[in-house]
Short mmCIF file of C-alpha atoms and ligand atoms in Angstrom, two decimals:
data_model
loop_
_atom_site.label_atom_id
_atom_site.label_comp_id
_atom_site.label_asym_id
_atom_site.label_seq_id
_atom_site.Cartn_x
_atom_site.Cartn_y
_atom_site.Cartn_z
CA UNK T 25 -12.69 12.34 1.90
CA UNK T 26 -12.20 15.42 3.79
CA UNK T 27 -14.09 18.35 2.36
CA UNK T 28 -13.86 21.87 3.98
CA UNK T 29 -16.58 24.19 3.54
CA UNK T 30 -15.71 27.81 3.95
CA UNK T 31 -18.91 28.98 3.79
CA UNK T 32 -19.34 32.95 3.45
CA UNK T 33 -15.75 33.45 4.84
CA UNK T 34 -12.22 33.61 3.47
CA UNK T 35 -10.29 35.58 1.22
CA UNK T 36 -7.29 35.34 -1.69
CA UNK T 37 -4.83 35.38 1.39
CA UNK T 38 -6.40 32.39 2.73
CA UNK T 39 -6.64 30.84 -0.42
CA UNK T 40 -2.79 31.44 -0.70
CA UNK T 41 -2.03 29.79 2.32
CA UNK T 42 -4.05 26.67 1.61
CA UNK T 43 -2.13 26.57 -1.89
CA UNK T 44 1.33 26.92 0.03
CA UNK T 45 0.47 24.17 2.56
CA UNK T 46 -0.77 21.77 0.13
CA UNK T 47 2.08 21.94 -2.61
CA UNK T 48 4.27 20.64 0.18
CA UNK T 49 1.81 17.92 1.41
CA UNK T 50 -0.54 15.30 -0.69
CA UNK T 51 -2.93 12.65 0.68
CA UNK T 52 -4.03 9.72 -0.86
CA UNK T 53 -7.75 10.44 -0.42
CA UNK T 54 -9.88 12.99 -1.87
CA UNK T 55 -9.23 16.38 -0.08
CA UNK T 56 -11.22 19.66 -1.51
CA UNK T 57 -12.19 23.19 -0.34
CA UNK T 58 -15.41 24.62 -1.05
CA UNK T 59 -14.77 28.22 -1.07
CA UNK T 60 -17.28 31.23 -1.95
CA UNK T 61 -17.51 31.27 -5.83
CA UNK T 62 -15.39 34.13 -6.59
CA UNK T 63 -12.17 32.35 -4.96
CA UNK T 64 -12.52 28.97 -7.08
CA UNK T 65 -10.27 30.33 -9.95
CA UNK T 66 -7.42 31.05 -7.42
CA UNK T 67 -7.26 27.51 -6.56
CA UNK T 68 -4.28 25.65 -8.72
CA UNK T 69 -2.85 22.82 -6.30
CA UNK T 70 -3.18 19.57 -7.74
CA UNK T 71 -3.33 17.98 -4.27
CA UNK T 72 -6.36 20.19 -3.21
CA UNK T 73 -9.48 19.69 -5.52
CA UNK T 74 -12.32 22.36 -5.35
CA UNK T 75 -16.46 22.25 -4.89
CA UNK T 76 -18.83 25.03 -5.21
CA UNK T 77 -20.89 25.51 -2.02
CA UNK T 78 -24.45 25.31 -4.06
CA UNK T 79 -25.41 25.01 -7.53
CA UNK T 80 -28.78 25.86 -9.60
CA UNK T 81 -31.05 23.25 -10.85
CA UNK T 82 -30.98 25.27 -14.28
CA UNK T 83 -28.43 25.29 -16.87
CA UNK T 84 -28.85 29.11 -17.57
CA UNK T 85 -31.16 31.85 -17.59
CA UNK T 86 -32.52 34.53 -15.69
CA UNK T 87 -31.96 33.25 -12.17
CA UNK T 88 -30.19 36.26 -10.54
CA UNK T 89 -27.47 35.40 -7.97
CA UNK T 90 -27.41 31.60 -8.89
CA UNK T 91 -24.11 29.54 -10.44
CA UNK T 92 -24.75 26.91 -12.88
CA UNK T 93 -23.06 23.78 -13.20
CA UNK T 94 -21.15 24.31 -16.15
CA UNK T 95 -20.07 27.55 -14.58
CA UNK T 96 -18.50 25.53 -11.59
CA UNK T 97 -16.98 22.79 -14.22
CA UNK T 98 -15.21 25.96 -16.13
CA UNK T 99 -13.79 26.94 -13.01
CA UNK T 100 -12.17 23.47 -12.19
CA UNK T 101 -14.74 22.18 -9.91
CA UNK T 102 -14.97 18.32 -9.43
CA UNK T 103 -17.41 18.64 -6.53
CA UNK T 104 -20.44 20.56 -5.49
CA UNK T 105 -22.23 20.80 -1.99
CA UNK T 106 -25.98 20.36 -2.11
CA UNK T 107 -28.70 20.67 0.44
CA UNK T 108 -26.28 22.05 3.36
CA UNK T 109 -28.67 22.90 6.34
CA UNK T 110 -27.86 26.75 6.13
CA UNK T 111 -29.10 26.68 2.37
CA UNK T 112 -32.16 24.40 3.49
CA UNK T 113 -33.18 27.13 6.15
CA UNK T 114 -32.06 30.39 4.88
CA UNK T 115 -33.03 29.82 1.51
CA UNK T 116 -36.15 27.55 1.94
CA UNK T 117 -34.49 24.74 0.10
CA UNK T 118 -36.83 21.57 -0.41
CA UNK T 119 -35.74 17.94 -0.40
CA UNK T 120 -37.22 18.02 -3.32
CA UNK T 121 -35.32 20.90 -4.77
CA UNK T 122 -32.00 19.43 -3.14
CA UNK T 123 -32.87 16.15 -5.32
CA UNK T 124 -32.93 18.22 -8.54
CA UNK T 125 -29.75 20.18 -7.75
CA UNK T 126 -28.06 16.72 -7.24
CA UNK T 127 -29.31 15.37 -10.51
CA UNK T 128 -28.24 18.49 -11.91
CA UNK T 129 -24.58 17.86 -10.66
CA UNK T 130 -24.30 14.26 -11.73
CA UNK T 131 -25.69 15.20 -15.11
CA UNK T 132 -22.94 17.48 -15.96
CA UNK T 133 -20.12 15.28 -13.88
CA UNK T 134 -19.85 17.09 -10.84
CA UNK T 135 -20.08 14.85 -7.69
CA UNK T 136 -22.55 16.22 -5.36
CA UNK T 137 -21.76 16.22 -1.42
CA UNK T 138 -25.51 15.82 -0.48
CA UNK T 139 -26.16 16.81 3.17
CA UNK T 140 -28.74 15.42 5.31
CA UNK T 141 -29.13 16.12 9.23
CA UNK T 142 -31.91 16.71 11.76
CA UNK T 143 -32.53 19.78 13.93
CA UNK T 144 -32.18 19.48 17.88
CA UNK T 145 -35.90 19.08 18.46
CA UNK T 146 -35.87 16.03 16.00
CA UNK T 147 -32.95 14.35 18.02
CA UNK T 148 -34.48 14.85 21.17
CA UNK T 149 -37.58 13.47 20.25
CA UNK T 150 -35.98 10.32 19.07
CA UNK T 151 -37.14 10.55 15.39
CA UNK T 152 -34.08 11.13 13.67
CA UNK T 153 -34.14 7.91 11.29
CA UNK T 154 -37.98 9.10 10.33
CA UNK T 155 -36.65 12.70 9.73
CA UNK T 156 -33.28 11.27 7.67
CA UNK T 157 -35.41 8.64 5.79
CA UNK T 158 -37.88 11.74 4.35
CA UNK T 159 -34.52 13.55 3.01
CA UNK T 160 -33.27 10.29 1.70
CA UNK T 161 -36.67 9.63 0.02
CA UNK T 162 -36.96 12.38 -1.88
CA UNK T 163 -33.27 11.74 -3.49
CA UNK T 164 -34.21 8.19 -4.18
CA UNK T 165 -37.52 9.50 -6.17
CA UNK T 166 -35.32 11.36 -8.46
CA UNK T 167 -31.71 9.68 -8.76
CA UNK T 168 -30.97 6.46 -10.21
CA UNK T 169 -28.36 3.72 -8.60
CA UNK T 170 -25.91 4.82 -11.22
CA UNK T 171 -26.49 8.68 -10.07
CA UNK T 172 -26.18 7.60 -6.46
CA UNK T 173 -22.94 5.82 -7.32
CA UNK T 174 -21.49 9.45 -8.41
CA UNK T 175 -22.82 11.09 -5.26
CA UNK T 176 -21.36 11.36 -2.01
CA UNK T 177 -23.63 12.12 1.20
CA UNK T 178 -22.76 14.19 4.28
CA UNK T 179 -24.37 13.57 7.59
CA UNK T 180 -24.58 16.89 9.22
CA UNK T 181 -26.83 17.03 12.54
CA UNK T 182 -27.96 20.73 12.34
CA UNK T 183 -27.23 21.03 16.54
CA UNK T 184 -23.85 19.99 15.75
CA UNK T 185 -23.00 22.65 13.07
CA UNK T 186 -20.77 25.38 14.30
CA UNK T 187 -21.86 24.82 17.63
CA UNK T 188 -19.01 23.22 19.24
CA UNK T 189 -21.15 20.48 19.88
CA UNK T 190 -19.88 17.10 18.22
CA UNK T 191 -22.03 14.12 17.64
CA UNK T 192 -20.53 11.65 20.02
CA UNK T 193 -18.60 8.71 17.52
CA UNK T 194 -21.31 6.24 18.83
CA UNK T 195 -24.26 8.84 17.62
CA UNK T 196 -22.41 9.75 14.29
CA UNK T 197 -21.95 5.38 13.74
CA UNK T 198 -25.78 4.99 14.47
CA UNK T 199 -26.97 7.17 11.89
CA UNK T 200 -24.29 6.66 9.39
CA UNK T 201 -25.26 2.81 9.56
CA UNK T 202 -28.53 3.71 9.18
CA UNK T 203 -27.92 5.70 6.08
CA UNK T 204 -25.79 2.80 4.66
CA UNK T 205 -28.58 0.32 5.77
CA UNK T 206 -31.10 2.67 3.84
CA UNK T 207 -29.04 2.10 0.42
CA UNK T 208 -28.56 -1.27 1.03
CA UNK T 209 -32.09 -1.80 0.57
CA UNK T 210 -31.64 0.03 -3.08
CA UNK T 211 -28.79 -1.88 -3.67
CA UNK T 212 -25.90 -3.58 -1.62
CA UNK T 213 -23.21 -2.67 -3.92
CA UNK T 214 -23.84 0.74 -4.04
CA UNK T 215 -24.25 1.00 -0.36
CA UNK T 216 -20.99 -0.75 0.27
CA UNK T 217 -19.37 1.91 -1.82
CA UNK T 218 -20.95 4.78 -1.02
CA UNK T 219 -18.80 7.54 0.99
CA UNK T 220 -20.88 8.81 3.85
CA UNK T 221 -19.00 11.91 5.35
CA UNK T 222 -19.70 13.31 8.84
CA UNK T 223 -19.85 17.11 9.55
CA UNK T 224 -20.58 19.19 12.83
CA UNK T 225 -17.43 20.95 14.68
CA UNK T 226 -15.09 18.09 13.41
CA UNK T 227 -11.59 19.30 14.82
CA UNK T 228 -8.26 17.96 15.24
CA UNK T 229 -8.78 16.53 18.54
CA UNK T 230 -12.09 14.62 17.66
CA UNK T 231 -11.39 14.09 13.74
CA UNK T 232 -9.62 10.35 14.52
CA UNK T 233 -12.30 8.81 16.62
CA UNK T 234 -14.86 10.12 14.49
CA UNK T 235 -13.00 8.79 11.37
CA UNK T 236 -12.35 5.50 13.05
CA UNK T 237 -16.16 4.44 13.20
CA UNK T 238 -16.76 1.69 10.35
CA UNK T 239 -19.33 3.61 8.48
CA UNK T 240 -17.32 6.99 8.54
CA UNK T 241 -15.96 7.58 5.42
CA UNK T 242 -14.42 11.04 6.35
CA UNK T 243 -15.75 14.74 6.82
CA UNK T 244 -17.09 17.95 5.88
CA UNK T 245 -15.41 20.48 8.12
CA UNK T 246 -16.77 24.06 8.48
CA UNK T 247 -15.15 26.45 10.94
CA UNK T 248 -11.79 24.16 11.07
CA UNK T 249 -11.36 24.44 7.36
CA UNK T 250 -10.72 28.12 7.91
CA UNK T 251 -7.20 27.61 9.68
CA UNK T 252 -4.93 25.92 7.64
CA UNK T 253 -3.03 23.86 10.17
CA UNK T 254 -6.16 22.58 11.84
CA UNK T 255 -7.37 21.41 8.27
CA UNK T 256 -3.91 19.61 7.76
CA UNK T 257 -4.50 18.11 11.08
CA UNK T 258 -8.02 16.85 10.12
CA UNK T 259 -6.45 15.28 6.80
CA UNK T 260 -3.66 13.77 8.90
CA UNK T 261 -6.49 11.84 11.18
CA UNK T 262 -8.11 10.74 8.42
CA UNK T 263 -4.70 9.58 7.12
C1 LIG S 6 -20.52 22.57 7.84
O1 LIG S 6 -20.99 23.79 7.81
O2 LIG S 6 -20.79 21.84 7.19
C2 LIG S 6 -20.02 22.31 9.11
C3 LIG S 6 -19.88 21.10 9.42
O3 LIG S 6 -19.62 23.21 9.99
P1 LIG S 6 -18.65 23.21 11.56
O4 LIG S 6 -17.54 22.27 11.18
O5 LIG S 6 -18.27 24.57 11.73
O6 LIG S 6 -19.56 22.83 12.44
#
C-alpha cells in the first residue's frame, strides 16, 4: 500500500493532476490519497482510492469542525488516518482517543491507518520499543483481533516527518519487526497479514530500499505526495 497524506495542502487543480495521472496508470496494490476533506468529492479515478486525514469517534452531534465516519463513507472514502503525530501534538489526541477513533472507523467499514511513532528524545534515550508498546497497548485494550484485521499500522518516527531525515532502512525494519512481533503475541495469523507502512520523509530516491525491508509493507507519504511525479515514482518503487 502507498498512501499520500496531503495534510492542509493542495487545491482542486492538484486533484485534477492526480486524476489525470492515475487515469493512465494502475498499480496492483492499494494506492490512496488523503486530501483535505473539501476535496474528497473531486476524486473519481478507480485507480486512486481516498481516505480522510482524521475522523470523530462520535457518529454525529455537536462537535464543531469534526467529521464523522458516515460522512467520509458518503464521499467515497475507504480509509482514514487516525493518530497522526500532528493530531496527537496539535490537538492533544491521546492513545486512548486514537483507539476510539480507530474502532469507530472499523465499525463503519472504513480501514484505519493507525499511526504510531516516537519523538526524537525517545529515540535518543533508546526507549523506542517501550514508547511504541504503550501506543499499541491502548489499541489492544480497545480492538479485537477481527478489528485489527481491518486495520493498517503506520510507523512514523516523528523526527523523520517533514524533516528530510529518513529513518535508515535498518532502523525502519527494526521497529517494523518489533511491531509485527507485538501483534504475533496476540495472534500469529493477524501478525502475518498485517500491513505495516513506513512514513517519514519517503522520497523517490529512498523508497525502494525502505520498501525492500521484509517487514515494510508500503509507505505513508507526506511532502512527496504533493508532487504527482514523485508520488508516481514512489508507487513504482513499491511495485
Ligand atoms: C506524514 O506526515 O505522514 C509524513 C510521512 O510526512 P513526510 O513524508 O513529509 O515526512
